[in-house]
PDB file of C-alpha atoms in Angstrom:
ATOM      1  CA  MET R 222      -0.010   0.018   0.181  1.00  0.00           C
ATOM      2  CA  SER R 223       1.739   3.454  -1.238  1.00  0.00           C
ATOM      3  CA  SER R 224       1.676   5.536   2.005  1.00  0.00           C
ATOM      4  CA  ARG R 225      -1.623   7.286   2.972  1.00  0.00           C
ATOM      5  CA  VAL R 226      -1.586  11.721   4.294  1.00  0.00           C
ATOM      6  CA  ILE R 227      -2.468  11.123   7.216  1.00  0.00           C
ATOM      7  CA  ILE R 228      -3.668  14.815  10.285  1.00  0.00           C
ATOM      8  CA  ILE R 229      -3.842  14.146  13.288  1.00  0.00           C
ATOM      9  CA  THR R 230      -4.602  16.435  15.596  1.00  0.00           C
ATOM     10  CA  GLY R 231      -3.002  16.670  19.431  1.00  0.00           C
ATOM     11  CA  THR R 232       0.445  15.205  18.261  1.00  0.00           C
ATOM     12  CA  SER R 233       2.517  16.797  21.099  1.00  0.00           C
ATOM     13  CA  ARG R 234       1.378  14.038  23.829  1.00  0.00           C
ATOM     14  CA  GLY R 235      -0.280  10.915  24.268  1.00  0.00           C
ATOM     15  CA  ILE R 236      -2.662   9.407  22.398  1.00  0.00           C
ATOM     16  CA  GLY R 237      -2.098  12.021  19.508  1.00  0.00           C
ATOM     17  CA  LEU R 238       1.843  11.899  19.641  1.00  0.00           C
ATOM     18  CA  GLY R 239       1.084   7.742  19.751  1.00  0.00           C
ATOM     19  CA  LEU R 240      -0.641   7.653  16.727  1.00  0.00           C
ATOM     20  CA  ALA R 241       1.948   9.976  14.881  1.00  0.00           C
ATOM     21  CA  SER R 242       4.250   7.445  15.993  1.00  0.00           C
ATOM     22  CA  HIS R 243       2.632   4.126  15.204  1.00  0.00           C
ATOM     23  CA  TYR R 244       0.923   5.191  11.787  1.00  0.00           C
ATOM     24  CA  LEU R 245       4.882   7.021  10.519  1.00  0.00           C
ATOM     25  CA  ALA R 246       6.250   3.809  11.412  1.00  0.00           C
ATOM     26  CA  ARG R 247       3.416   2.269   9.331  1.00  0.00           C
ATOM     27  CA  GLY R 248       5.050   4.055   6.424  1.00  0.00           C
ATOM     28  CA  ASP R 249       2.415   7.347   5.958  1.00  0.00           C
ATOM     29  CA  VAL R 250       3.114  10.649   5.714  1.00  0.00           C
ATOM     30  CA  VAL R 251       1.552  12.156   8.527  1.00  0.00           C
ATOM     31  CA  CYS R 252       1.091  16.016   9.645  1.00  0.00           C
ATOM     32  CA  GLY R 253       0.027  17.002  13.148  1.00  0.00           C
ATOM     33  CA  CYS R 254      -0.925  19.523  15.189  1.00  0.00           C
ATOM     34  CA  SER R 255      -1.112  21.750  18.807  1.00  0.00           C
ATOM     35  CA  ARG R 256      -0.192  24.053  20.527  1.00  0.00           C
ATOM     36  CA  ALA R 257       2.728  23.394  22.007  1.00  0.00           C
ATOM     37  CA  PRO R 258       6.265  21.716  19.893  1.00  0.00           C
ATOM     38  CA  ALA R 259       5.971  18.448  18.869  1.00  0.00           C
ATOM     39  CA  ALA R 260       9.538  17.902  20.512  1.00  0.00           C
ATOM     40  CA  GLU R 261       9.488  14.343  20.941  1.00  0.00           C
ATOM     41  CA  LEU R 262       8.717  13.739  17.076  1.00  0.00           C
ATOM     42  CA  GLU R 263      11.172  14.028  14.563  1.00  0.00           C
ATOM     43  CA  HIS R 264      11.011  12.745  11.420  1.00  0.00           C
ATOM     44  CA  GLU R 265      11.155  12.551   7.384  1.00  0.00           C
ATOM     45  CA  ARG R 266       7.265  12.743   6.933  1.00  0.00           C
ATOM     46  CA  TYR R 267       6.396  14.197   9.971  1.00  0.00           C
ATOM     47  CA  SER R 268       5.123  17.798   9.402  1.00  0.00           C
ATOM     48  CA  HIS R 269       4.089  19.766  12.629  1.00  0.00           C
ATOM     49  CA  PHE R 270       1.452  22.838  12.902  1.00  0.00           C
ATOM     50  CA  ARG R 271       1.495  25.444  15.993  1.00  0.00           C
ATOM     51  CA  LEU R 272      -2.433  26.666  15.743  1.00  0.00           C
ATOM     52  CA  ASP R 273      -5.261  26.118  18.225  1.00  0.00           C
ATOM     53  CA  VAL R 274      -7.606  23.675  16.815  1.00  0.00           C
ATOM     54  CA  ALA R 275     -10.142  26.042  18.179  1.00  0.00           C
ATOM     55  CA  ASP R 276      -8.816  29.040  16.173  1.00  0.00           C
ATOM     56  CA  GLU R 277     -10.843  28.944  12.138  1.00  0.00           C
ATOM     57  CA  ALA R 278      -8.247  30.529  10.102  1.00  0.00           C
ATOM     58  CA  ALA R 279      -5.119  28.850  11.304  1.00  0.00           C
ATOM     59  CA  VAL R 280      -7.077  25.328  10.837  1.00  0.00           C
ATOM     60  CA  VAL R 281      -8.528  26.502   7.501  1.00  0.00           C
ATOM     61  CA  SER R 282      -4.294  27.593   6.454  1.00  0.00           C
ATOM     62  CA  MET R 283      -3.040  24.064   7.780  1.00  0.00           C
ATOM     63  CA  VAL R 284      -5.658  21.915   5.648  1.00  0.00           C
ATOM     64  CA  ARG R 285      -4.996  24.132   2.469  1.00  0.00           C
ATOM     65  CA  THR R 286      -0.999  23.501   2.772  1.00  0.00           C
ATOM     66  CA  VAL R 287      -1.347  19.961   3.927  1.00  0.00           C
ATOM     67  CA  MET R 288      -3.134  19.872   0.696  1.00  0.00           C
ATOM     68  CA  ARG R 289      -0.842  21.987  -1.823  1.00  0.00           C
ATOM     69  CA  ARG R 290       2.468  19.322  -0.123  1.00  0.00           C
ATOM     70  CA  HIS R 291       1.036  16.912  -0.928  1.00  0.00           C
ATOM     71  CA  GLY R 292      -2.115  16.751  -3.334  1.00  0.00           C
ATOM     72  CA  ARG R 293      -4.594  14.279  -1.526  1.00  0.00           C
ATOM     73  CA  ILE R 294      -5.318  13.876   2.596  1.00  0.00           C
ATOM     74  CA  ASP R 295      -6.937  10.422   2.980  1.00  0.00           C
ATOM     75  CA  ALA R 296      -7.602  10.799   6.493  1.00  0.00           C
ATOM     76  CA  LEU R 297      -8.108  13.142   9.728  1.00  0.00           C
ATOM     77  CA  VAL R 298      -8.097  11.795  13.246  1.00  0.00           C
ATOM     78  CA  ASN R 299      -9.777  14.319  14.803  1.00  0.00           C
ATOM     79  CA  ASN R 300      -7.594  13.830  18.349  1.00  0.00           C
ATOM     80  CA  ALA R 301      -6.490  16.690  20.122  1.00  0.00           C
ATOM     81  CA  GLY R 302      -8.618  16.946  23.307  1.00  0.00           C
ATOM     82  CA  ILE R 303      -8.921  18.850  26.498  1.00  0.00           C
ATOM     83  CA  ALA R 304     -11.169  17.585  30.556  1.00  0.00           C
ATOM     84  CA  ALA R 305     -11.806  19.046  33.339  1.00  0.00           C
ATOM     85  CA  MET R 306     -12.449  16.358  35.815  1.00  0.00           C
ATOM     86  CA  ASN R 307     -15.139  18.790  38.400  1.00  0.00           C
ATOM     87  CA  HIS R 308     -18.290  19.195  40.024  1.00  0.00           C
ATOM     88  CA  ALA R 309     -20.818  20.594  37.823  1.00  0.00           C
ATOM     89  CA  LEU R 310     -21.242  22.978  40.747  1.00  0.00           C
ATOM     90  CA  ILE R 311     -18.237  24.781  40.973  1.00  0.00           C
ATOM     91  CA  SER R 312     -17.480  24.641  37.230  1.00  0.00           C
ATOM     92  CA  PRO R 313     -16.721  28.123  36.078  1.00  0.00           C
ATOM     93  CA  ALA R 314     -17.953  29.142  32.694  1.00  0.00           C
ATOM     94  CA  SER R 315     -14.357  29.798  31.132  1.00  0.00           C
ATOM     95  CA  VAL R 316     -13.846  25.856  31.394  1.00  0.00           C
ATOM     96  CA  ALA R 317     -17.305  25.212  29.721  1.00  0.00           C
ATOM     97  CA  ARG R 318     -16.349  27.553  27.300  1.00  0.00           C
ATOM     98  CA  ALA R 319     -12.365  25.684  26.704  1.00  0.00           C
ATOM     99  CA  ILE R 320     -13.344  22.507  26.559  1.00  0.00           C
ATOM    100  CA  PHE R 321     -16.146  22.832  23.717  1.00  0.00           C
ATOM    101  CA  GLU R 322     -13.997  24.647  21.828  1.00  0.00           C
ATOM    102  CA  THR R 323     -10.740  22.288  21.934  1.00  0.00           C
ATOM    103  CA  ASN R 324     -13.033  19.218  22.480  1.00  0.00           C
ATOM    104  CA  PHE R 325     -15.829  20.055  19.476  1.00  0.00           C
ATOM    105  CA  HIS R 326     -15.252  23.250  17.473  1.00  0.00           C
ATOM    106  CA  GLY R 327     -11.919  21.658  16.714  1.00  0.00           C
ATOM    107  CA  THR R 328     -13.207  18.634  15.940  1.00  0.00           C
ATOM    108  CA  PHE R 329     -15.940  20.419  14.296  1.00  0.00           C
ATOM    109  CA  LEU R 330     -13.581  22.932  11.917  1.00  0.00           C
ATOM    110  CA  PHE R 331     -11.362  19.618  11.138  1.00  0.00           C
ATOM    111  CA  SER R 332     -13.622  17.588   9.683  1.00  0.00           C
ATOM    112  CA  ARG R 333     -16.029  21.241   7.827  1.00  0.00           C
ATOM    113  CA  GLU R 334     -12.394  21.700   6.189  1.00  0.00           C
ATOM    114  CA  VAL R 335     -10.630  18.127   5.511  1.00  0.00           C
ATOM    115  CA  GLY R 336     -14.489  16.762   4.216  1.00  0.00           C
ATOM    116  CA  LYS R 337     -14.466  19.261   1.666  1.00  0.00           C
ATOM    117  CA  ILE R 338     -11.065  17.464   0.107  1.00  0.00           C
ATOM    118  CA  MET R 339     -12.739  14.000   0.728  1.00  0.00           C
ATOM    119  CA  VAL R 340     -15.156  14.764  -1.340  1.00  0.00           C
ATOM    120  CA  ARG R 341     -14.017  16.663  -3.966  1.00  0.00           C
ATOM    121  CA  GLN R 342     -11.176  12.856  -4.400  1.00  0.00           C
ATOM    122  CA  ARG R 343     -14.439  10.847  -3.177  1.00  0.00           C
ATOM    123  CA  HIS R 344     -13.087   9.444  -0.549  1.00  0.00           C
ATOM    124  CA  GLY R 345     -11.495  10.202   2.751  1.00  0.00           C
ATOM    125  CA  ARG R 346     -11.907   8.573   6.296  1.00  0.00           C
ATOM    126  CA  ILE R 347     -12.685  10.618   9.523  1.00  0.00           C
ATOM    127  CA  VAL R 348     -12.162   9.408  12.810  1.00  0.00           C
ATOM    128  CA  ASN R 349     -12.867  11.145  16.066  1.00  0.00           C
ATOM    129  CA  LEU R 350     -11.938  10.974  19.534  1.00  0.00           C
ATOM    130  CA  SER R 351     -15.142  10.300  22.407  1.00  0.00           C
ATOM    131  CA  THR R 352     -14.563   8.423  25.147  1.00  0.00           C
ATOM    132  CA  VAL R 353     -16.113   5.965  27.557  1.00  0.00           C
ATOM    133  CA  ALA R 354     -17.103   9.063  30.001  1.00  0.00           C
ATOM    134  CA  THR R 355     -19.592   9.555  27.767  1.00  0.00           C
ATOM    135  CA  PRO R 356     -21.648   6.493  27.794  1.00  0.00           C
ATOM    136  CA  LEU R 357     -20.600   5.889  31.490  1.00  0.00           C
ATOM    137  CA  GLN R 358     -22.454   9.241  32.331  1.00  0.00           C
ATOM    138  CA  LEU R 359     -19.691   9.795  35.330  1.00  0.00           C
ATOM    139  CA  GLU R 360     -19.852  11.862  37.899  1.00  0.00           C
ATOM    140  CA  GLY R 361     -16.828  14.933  37.840  1.00  0.00           C
ATOM    141  CA  GLU R 362     -16.516  15.279  33.986  1.00  0.00           C
ATOM    142  CA  SER R 363     -20.099  16.670  33.325  1.00  0.00           C
ATOM    143  CA  LEU R 364     -18.737  19.298  30.385  1.00  0.00           C
ATOM    144  CA  TYR R 365     -16.070  16.123  29.077  1.00  0.00           C
ATOM    145  CA  ALA R 366     -18.210  13.845  28.733  1.00  0.00           C
ATOM    146  CA  ALA R 367     -20.864  16.524  27.464  1.00  0.00           C
ATOM    147  CA  SER R 368     -18.494  17.514  24.863  1.00  0.00           C
ATOM    148  CA  LYS R 369     -17.602  14.512  23.597  1.00  0.00           C
ATOM    149  CA  ALA R 370     -21.109  13.504  23.508  1.00  0.00           C
ATOM    150  CA  ALA R 371     -21.595  17.004  20.790  1.00  0.00           C
ATOM    151  CA  VAL R 372     -18.325  14.629  19.089  1.00  0.00           C
ATOM    152  CA  GLU R 373     -20.261  11.543  19.400  1.00  0.00           C
ATOM    153  CA  SER R 374     -24.030  13.748  17.221  1.00  0.00           C
ATOM    154  CA  PHE R 375     -21.083  15.284  14.930  1.00  0.00           C
ATOM    155  CA  THR R 376     -20.107  11.654  13.552  1.00  0.00           C
ATOM    156  CA  ARG R 377     -23.298  10.179  13.162  1.00  0.00           C
ATOM    157  CA  ILE R 378     -24.797  13.444  11.394  1.00  0.00           C
ATOM    158  CA  MET R 379     -22.162  13.880   9.534  1.00  0.00           C
ATOM    159  CA  ALA R 380     -21.180  10.753   8.169  1.00  0.00           C
ATOM    160  CA  ARG R 381     -24.658  10.559   6.713  1.00  0.00           C
ATOM    161  CA  GLU R 382     -24.001  13.275   5.371  1.00  0.00           C
ATOM    162  CA  LEU R 383     -21.238  12.136   3.059  1.00  0.00           C
ATOM    163  CA  GLY R 384     -23.036   8.614   2.830  1.00  0.00           C
ATOM    164  CA  SER R 385     -23.075   9.588  -0.871  1.00  0.00           C
ATOM    165  CA  SER R 386     -19.352  10.562  -0.686  1.00  0.00           C
ATOM    166  CA  GLY R 387     -17.682   7.769  -0.216  1.00  0.00           C
ATOM    167  CA  VAL R 388     -15.785   9.569   2.970  1.00  0.00           C
ATOM    168  CA  THR R 389     -16.583   7.598   6.506  1.00  0.00           C
ATOM    169  CA  VAL R 390     -17.097   9.188   9.685  1.00  0.00           C
ATOM    170  CA  ASN R 391     -16.563   7.102  13.134  1.00  0.00           C
ATOM    171  CA  ALA R 392     -15.502   7.700  16.147  1.00  0.00           C
ATOM    172  CA  VAL R 393     -14.146   5.205  19.119  1.00  0.00           C
ATOM    173  CA  GLY R 394     -14.599   6.588  22.675  1.00  0.00           C
ATOM    174  CA  PRO R 395     -11.030   5.149  24.529  1.00  0.00           C
ATOM    175  CA  THR R 396     -11.130   3.881  28.862  1.00  0.00           C
ATOM    176  CA  PRO R 397      -8.873   5.771  30.477  1.00  0.00           C
ATOM    177  CA  ILE R 398      -5.495   5.493  29.495  1.00  0.00           C
ATOM    178  CA  PRO R 399      -1.994   6.989  31.060  1.00  0.00           C
ATOM    179  CA  THR R 400      -1.528   9.594  29.469  1.00  0.00           C
ATOM    180  CA  ASP R 401      -2.017  13.634  30.793  1.00  0.00           C
ATOM    181  CA  LEU R 402      -5.478  14.216  30.398  1.00  0.00           C
ATOM    182  CA  VAL R 403      -5.897  11.000  33.407  1.00  0.00           C
ATOM    183  CA  ARG R 404      -2.746  11.813  35.169  1.00  0.00           C
ATOM    184  CA  ASN R 405      -4.689  13.997  37.604  1.00  0.00           C
ATOM    185  CA  VAL R 406      -7.717  11.902  38.393  1.00  0.00           C
ATOM    186  CA  ALA R 407      -7.759  10.196  41.918  1.00  0.00           C
ATOM    187  CA  GLU R 408      -6.612   6.283  41.873  1.00  0.00           C
ATOM    188  CA  GLU R 409     -10.755   5.694  43.636  1.00  0.00           C
ATOM    189  CA  LYS R 410     -12.338   7.565  40.391  1.00  0.00           C
ATOM    190  CA  ILE R 411     -10.567   4.938  38.108  1.00  0.00           C
ATOM    191  CA  ALA R 412     -10.407   2.187  40.009  1.00  0.00           C
ATOM    192  CA  ALA R 413     -14.705   2.992  40.723  1.00  0.00           C
ATOM    193  CA  LEU R 414     -14.377   3.749  36.404  1.00  0.00           C
ATOM    194  CA  LEU R 415     -12.346   0.638  35.767  1.00  0.00           C
ATOM    195  CA  ALA R 416     -15.062  -1.604  37.520  1.00  0.00           C
ATOM    196  CA  ARG R 417     -18.006  -0.689  35.539  1.00  0.00           C
ATOM    197  CA  GLN R 418     -15.973  -2.107  31.840  1.00  0.00           C
ATOM    198  CA  ALA R 419     -16.056  -5.609  30.778  1.00  0.00           C
ATOM    199  CA  ILE R 420     -12.456  -6.052  30.761  1.00  0.00           C
ATOM    200  CA  ARG R 421     -11.191  -4.131  33.706  1.00  0.00           C
ATOM    201  CA  ARG R 422      -7.951  -2.508  32.886  1.00  0.00           C
ATOM    202  CA  LEU R 423      -6.667   0.689  32.058  1.00  0.00           C
ATOM    203  CA  GLY R 424      -5.964   1.491  27.600  1.00  0.00           C
ATOM    204  CA  ARG R 425      -2.877   1.392  26.169  1.00  0.00           C
ATOM    205  CA  ILE R 426      -2.328   3.826  23.183  1.00  0.00           C
ATOM    206  CA  ASP R 427      -2.406   0.314  20.866  1.00  0.00           C
ATOM    207  CA  ASP R 428      -5.782  -0.178  21.874  1.00  0.00           C
ATOM    208  CA  VAL R 429      -7.099   2.735  20.138  1.00  0.00           C
ATOM    209  CA  ALA R 430      -4.320   2.316  16.708  1.00  0.00           C
ATOM    210  CA  ASN R 431      -5.794  -1.074  17.263  1.00  0.00           C
ATOM    211  CA  VAL R 432      -8.902   0.073  16.454  1.00  0.00           C
ATOM    212  CA  VAL R 433      -8.476   3.772  13.460  1.00  0.00           C
ATOM    213  CA  ASP R 434      -6.555   1.039  12.132  1.00  0.00           C
ATOM    214  CA  PHE R 435      -9.870  -0.801  11.106  1.00  0.00           C
ATOM    215  CA  PHE R 436     -12.037   2.147  10.125  1.00  0.00           C
ATOM    216  CA  LEU R 437      -9.008   3.599   8.203  1.00  0.00           C
ATOM    217  CA  SER R 438      -8.240   0.492   6.403  1.00  0.00           C
ATOM    218  CA  PRO R 439      -9.692  -0.010   2.798  1.00  0.00           C
ATOM    219  CA  GLY R 440     -12.350  -2.849   3.825  1.00  0.00           C
ATOM    220  CA  SER R 441     -14.203  -0.232   5.602  1.00  0.00           C
ATOM    221  CA  GLY R 442     -15.790   1.358   3.516  1.00  0.00           C
ATOM    222  CA  PHE R 443     -18.529  -0.207   4.583  1.00  0.00           C
ATOM    223  CA  VAL R 444     -18.280   1.307   8.415  1.00  0.00           C
ATOM    224  CA  THR R 445     -19.473   4.349   8.955  1.00  0.00           C
ATOM    225  CA  GLY R 446     -21.076   6.782  11.873  1.00  0.00           C
ATOM    226  CA  GLN R 447     -20.341   4.037  14.322  1.00  0.00           C
ATOM    227  CA  VAL R 448     -19.102   4.614  17.944  1.00  0.00           C
ATOM    228  CA  LEU R 449     -16.349   1.963  19.261  1.00  0.00           C
ATOM    229  CA  TYR R 450     -15.640   1.725  22.551  1.00  0.00           C
ATOM    230  CA  LEU R 451     -13.460  -0.116  24.305  1.00  0.00           C
ATOM    231  CA  GLY R 452     -12.816  -2.253  27.255  1.00  0.00           C
ATOM    232  CA  GLY R 453     -16.751  -3.594  26.672  1.00  0.00           C
ATOM    233  CA  VAL R 454     -18.116  -0.198  27.688  1.00  0.00           C
ATOM    234  CA  SER R 455     -21.886   0.048  25.703  1.00  0.00           C
ATOM    235  CA  SER R 456     -23.640   3.051  24.926  1.00  0.00           C
TER     236      SER R 456
ATOM    237  CA  MET B 185     -15.398  48.897 -10.607  1.00  0.00           C
ATOM    238  CA  ASN B 186     -12.478  50.132 -11.219  1.00  0.00           C
ATOM    239  CA  PRO B 187      -9.879  47.986 -13.974  1.00  0.00           C
ATOM    240  CA  SER B 188      -8.672  45.444 -11.083  1.00  0.00           C
ATOM    241  CA  GLN B 189     -12.134  44.875 -10.124  1.00  0.00           C
ATOM    242  CA  ALA B 190     -12.840  44.137 -12.916  1.00  0.00           C
ATOM    243  CA  SER B 191     -10.670  41.621 -13.414  1.00  0.00           C
ATOM    244  CA  SER B 192     -11.678  39.882 -11.075  1.00  0.00           C
ATOM    245  CA  HIS B 193     -14.906  39.428 -11.963  1.00  0.00           C
ATOM    246  CA  ALA B 194     -14.814  38.231 -14.898  1.00  0.00           C
ATOM    247  CA  ILE B 195     -12.701  34.934 -13.384  1.00  0.00           C
ATOM    248  CA  VAL B 196     -14.330  34.300 -10.421  1.00  0.00           C
ATOM    249  CA  GLN B 197     -17.405  34.539 -12.729  1.00  0.00           C
ATOM    250  CA  GLY B 198     -15.151  32.024 -15.517  1.00  0.00           C
ATOM    251  CA  MET B 199     -14.638  29.861 -12.738  1.00  0.00           C
ATOM    252  CA  ILE B 200     -17.969  30.162 -10.964  1.00  0.00           C
ATOM    253  CA  VAL B 201     -19.586  29.193 -14.327  1.00  0.00           C
ATOM    254  CA  ASP B 202     -17.447  26.449 -15.423  1.00  0.00           C
ATOM    255  CA  LEU B 203     -17.930  24.991 -11.639  1.00  0.00           C
ATOM    256  CA  LEU B 204     -22.263  24.491 -13.037  1.00  0.00           C
ATOM    257  CA  PRO B 205     -23.362  22.416 -14.739  1.00  0.00           C
ATOM    258  CA  PRO B 206     -23.155  22.780 -18.487  1.00  0.00           C
ATOM    259  CA  GLY B 207     -24.815  24.893 -20.545  1.00  0.00           C
ATOM    260  CA  SER B 208     -24.747  27.594 -17.088  1.00  0.00           C
ATOM    261  CA  ASP B 209     -23.731  31.421 -17.645  1.00  0.00           C
ATOM    262  CA  ALA B 210     -24.163  34.754 -15.767  1.00  0.00           C
ATOM    263  CA  THR B 211     -27.751  34.581 -15.400  1.00  0.00           C
ATOM    264  CA  THR B 212     -27.925  30.895 -13.993  1.00  0.00           C
ATOM    265  CA  ARG B 213     -29.380  30.747 -10.897  1.00  0.00           C
ATOM    266  CA  ILE B 214     -27.331  28.258  -8.348  1.00  0.00           C
ATOM    267  CA  PHE B 215     -29.402  27.232  -5.102  1.00  0.00           C
ATOM    268  CA  GLY B 216     -33.114  27.310  -4.144  1.00  0.00           C
ATOM    269  CA  PRO B 217     -36.052  27.205  -6.205  1.00  0.00           C
ATOM    270  CA  GLY B 218     -35.438  26.361  -9.734  1.00  0.00           C
ATOM    271  CA  GLY B 219     -31.641  25.664  -8.837  1.00  0.00           C
ATOM    272  CA  ALA B 220     -29.185  24.596 -11.006  1.00  0.00           C
ATOM    273  CA  LEU B 221     -27.973  22.503  -7.488  1.00  0.00           C
ATOM    274  CA  ASP B 222     -28.998  20.212  -4.438  1.00  0.00           C
ATOM    275  CA  SER B 223     -27.460  21.060  -0.993  1.00  0.00           C
ATOM    276  CA  LEU B 224     -25.019  18.519  -1.703  1.00  0.00           C
ATOM    277  CA  GLY B 225     -24.505  20.396  -5.819  1.00  0.00           C
ATOM    278  CA  LEU B 226     -23.962  23.759  -3.351  1.00  0.00           C
ATOM    279  CA  VAL B 227     -21.032  22.068  -1.012  1.00  0.00           C
ATOM    280  CA  ASN B 228     -19.135  20.097  -4.107  1.00  0.00           C
ATOM    281  CA  LEU B 229     -19.400  24.015  -5.769  1.00  0.00           C
ATOM    282  CA  LEU B 230     -18.714  25.985  -2.618  1.00  0.00           C
ATOM    283  CA  ALA B 231     -15.496  23.343  -1.464  1.00  0.00           C
ATOM    284  CA  ASP B 232     -14.447  23.455  -6.074  1.00  0.00           C
ATOM    285  CA  LEU B 233     -14.817  27.268  -6.571  1.00  0.00           C
ATOM    286  CA  GLU B 234     -12.573  27.517  -2.418  1.00  0.00           C
ATOM    287  CA  PHE B 235      -9.964  25.224  -4.128  1.00  0.00           C
ATOM    288  CA  ARG B 236      -9.107  27.112  -7.302  1.00  0.00           C
ATOM    289  CA  LEU B 237      -9.428  30.492  -5.666  1.00  0.00           C
ATOM    290  CA  GLY B 238      -6.536  29.078  -3.737  1.00  0.00           C
ATOM    291  CA  GLU B 239      -4.706  28.232  -6.151  1.00  0.00           C
ATOM    292  CA  ARG B 240      -5.020  31.420  -8.416  1.00  0.00           C
ATOM    293  CA  PHE B 241      -5.404  34.482  -6.140  1.00  0.00           C
ATOM    294  CA  HIS B 242      -4.036  33.032  -3.262  1.00  0.00           C
ATOM    295  CA  ARG B 243      -5.942  33.362  -1.184  1.00  0.00           C
ATOM    296  CA  GLU B 244      -7.272  31.306   1.532  1.00  0.00           C
ATOM    297  CA  VAL B 245     -11.376  32.370   1.487  1.00  0.00           C
ATOM    298  CA  VAL B 246     -14.479  30.602   3.426  1.00  0.00           C
ATOM    299  CA  LEU B 247     -17.553  31.010   1.693  1.00  0.00           C
ATOM    300  CA  ALA B 248     -19.555  29.316   3.886  1.00  0.00           C
ATOM    301  CA  SER B 249     -19.016  32.193   6.374  1.00  0.00           C
ATOM    302  CA  GLU B 250     -21.511  34.046   9.307  1.00  0.00           C
ATOM    303  CA  ARG B 251     -21.527  36.733   7.128  1.00  0.00           C
ATOM    304  CA  ALA B 252     -22.257  35.082   3.874  1.00  0.00           C
ATOM    305  CA  MET B 253     -25.150  32.618   6.224  1.00  0.00           C
ATOM    306  CA  SER B 254     -26.428  35.958   8.122  1.00  0.00           C
ATOM    307  CA  ARG B 255     -27.288  37.644   4.603  1.00  0.00           C
ATOM    308  CA  THR B 256     -31.120  39.087   4.009  1.00  0.00           C
ATOM    309  CA  TYR B 257     -30.550  37.963   0.178  1.00  0.00           C
ATOM    310  CA  SER B 258     -28.401  34.245  -0.081  1.00  0.00           C
ATOM    311  CA  PRO B 259     -24.727  35.480  -1.057  1.00  0.00           C
ATOM    312  CA  PHE B 260     -25.778  31.697  -2.674  1.00  0.00           C
ATOM    313  CA  ARG B 261     -29.059  32.001  -5.062  1.00  0.00           C
ATOM    314  CA  ASP B 262     -27.582  32.738  -8.536  1.00  0.00           C
ATOM    315  CA  VAL B 263     -23.982  33.158 -10.108  1.00  0.00           C
ATOM    316  CA  ALA B 264     -24.226  36.849  -9.788  1.00  0.00           C
ATOM    317  CA  ALA B 265     -24.496  37.767  -7.164  1.00  0.00           C
ATOM    318  CA  LEU B 266     -21.879  34.506  -6.040  1.00  0.00           C
ATOM    319  CA  THR B 267     -19.369  36.322  -7.534  1.00  0.00           C
ATOM    320  CA  ALA B 268     -20.363  39.338  -6.223  1.00  0.00           C
ATOM    321  CA  PHE B 269     -19.666  37.824  -2.982  1.00  0.00           C
ATOM    322  CA  VAL B 270     -16.311  36.439  -4.229  1.00  0.00           C
ATOM    323  CA  VAL B 271     -15.001  40.051  -4.971  1.00  0.00           C
ATOM    324  CA  GLU B 272     -16.377  41.603  -1.622  1.00  0.00           C
ATOM    325  CA  LEU B 273     -13.896  38.781   0.069  1.00  0.00           C
ATOM    326  CA  LEU B 274     -11.296  38.914  -2.098  1.00  0.00           C
ATOM    327  CA  GLU B 275     -11.254  42.538  -2.207  1.00  0.00           C
ATOM    328  CA  GLU B 276     -10.949  42.515   1.813  1.00  0.00           C
ATOM    329  CA  SER B 277      -8.454  39.440   1.679  1.00  0.00           C
TER     330      SER B 277
END
């Protein structure tokens, strides 16, 4: 298989960094972005864009630059995300806005801009990152889970809108993975969450990559609008 | 309309007509009752047009903007309206 051109958001750390490394190792061209430099990713097939995924002009510029450089975009993985674990009654409005800006608006902006290109190509794969916090309705994660619920709804509807264009849109919902995003979550909260999974262990980046591989594979052209949770969590 | 605007206007209008079904011209209604395109066709037109504008004018224009959506009369209704809207955006960017 020839190199695919894949955009992955949030590649400076965590799942995004892991996925970028995974696809570079497979021979793909990866274009990543984050607000911070991607210090750990130095590769001839990797290019990094410093931007905020909620900045419309910056997203438009990145997507069109990637298109000009490579002539196509085969896949988009909307990974960039932030979380804040707090009871709803003590959550600042600014935090709610920031979570939705990054998790939902960022996903929307990248999907809209890359989607335009994929519709013209009559081919493309979009994979969005959700979370098991949404189906499990975890207390203390109302804002994060709500933002990902918006991502899931967006995934299902955009899949229908693009269904006739050869473009699929799916989502993967990881369990907690030892990344910066969950590092500050209390151990007892993690334990309580794991107790609700069918397979009671923390996730690994490889678990996420396996699902993304499936959604990106040529044989998955008839799979769209799906949200796949890891760890045996169901909606 | 100065010579530069007239030139941009002609180029943009030509691009739009070129992206519409054969037989279209500067008077063609694009979207809405009697329009040449359905909603998916309009999406494709705008995506193609943004791409061509970027190549021709080196400007990163987003056509489906708040400005477009907030207008009383849609700039996507016909070739003349869309041409005028695009030229307006190009002059500002």
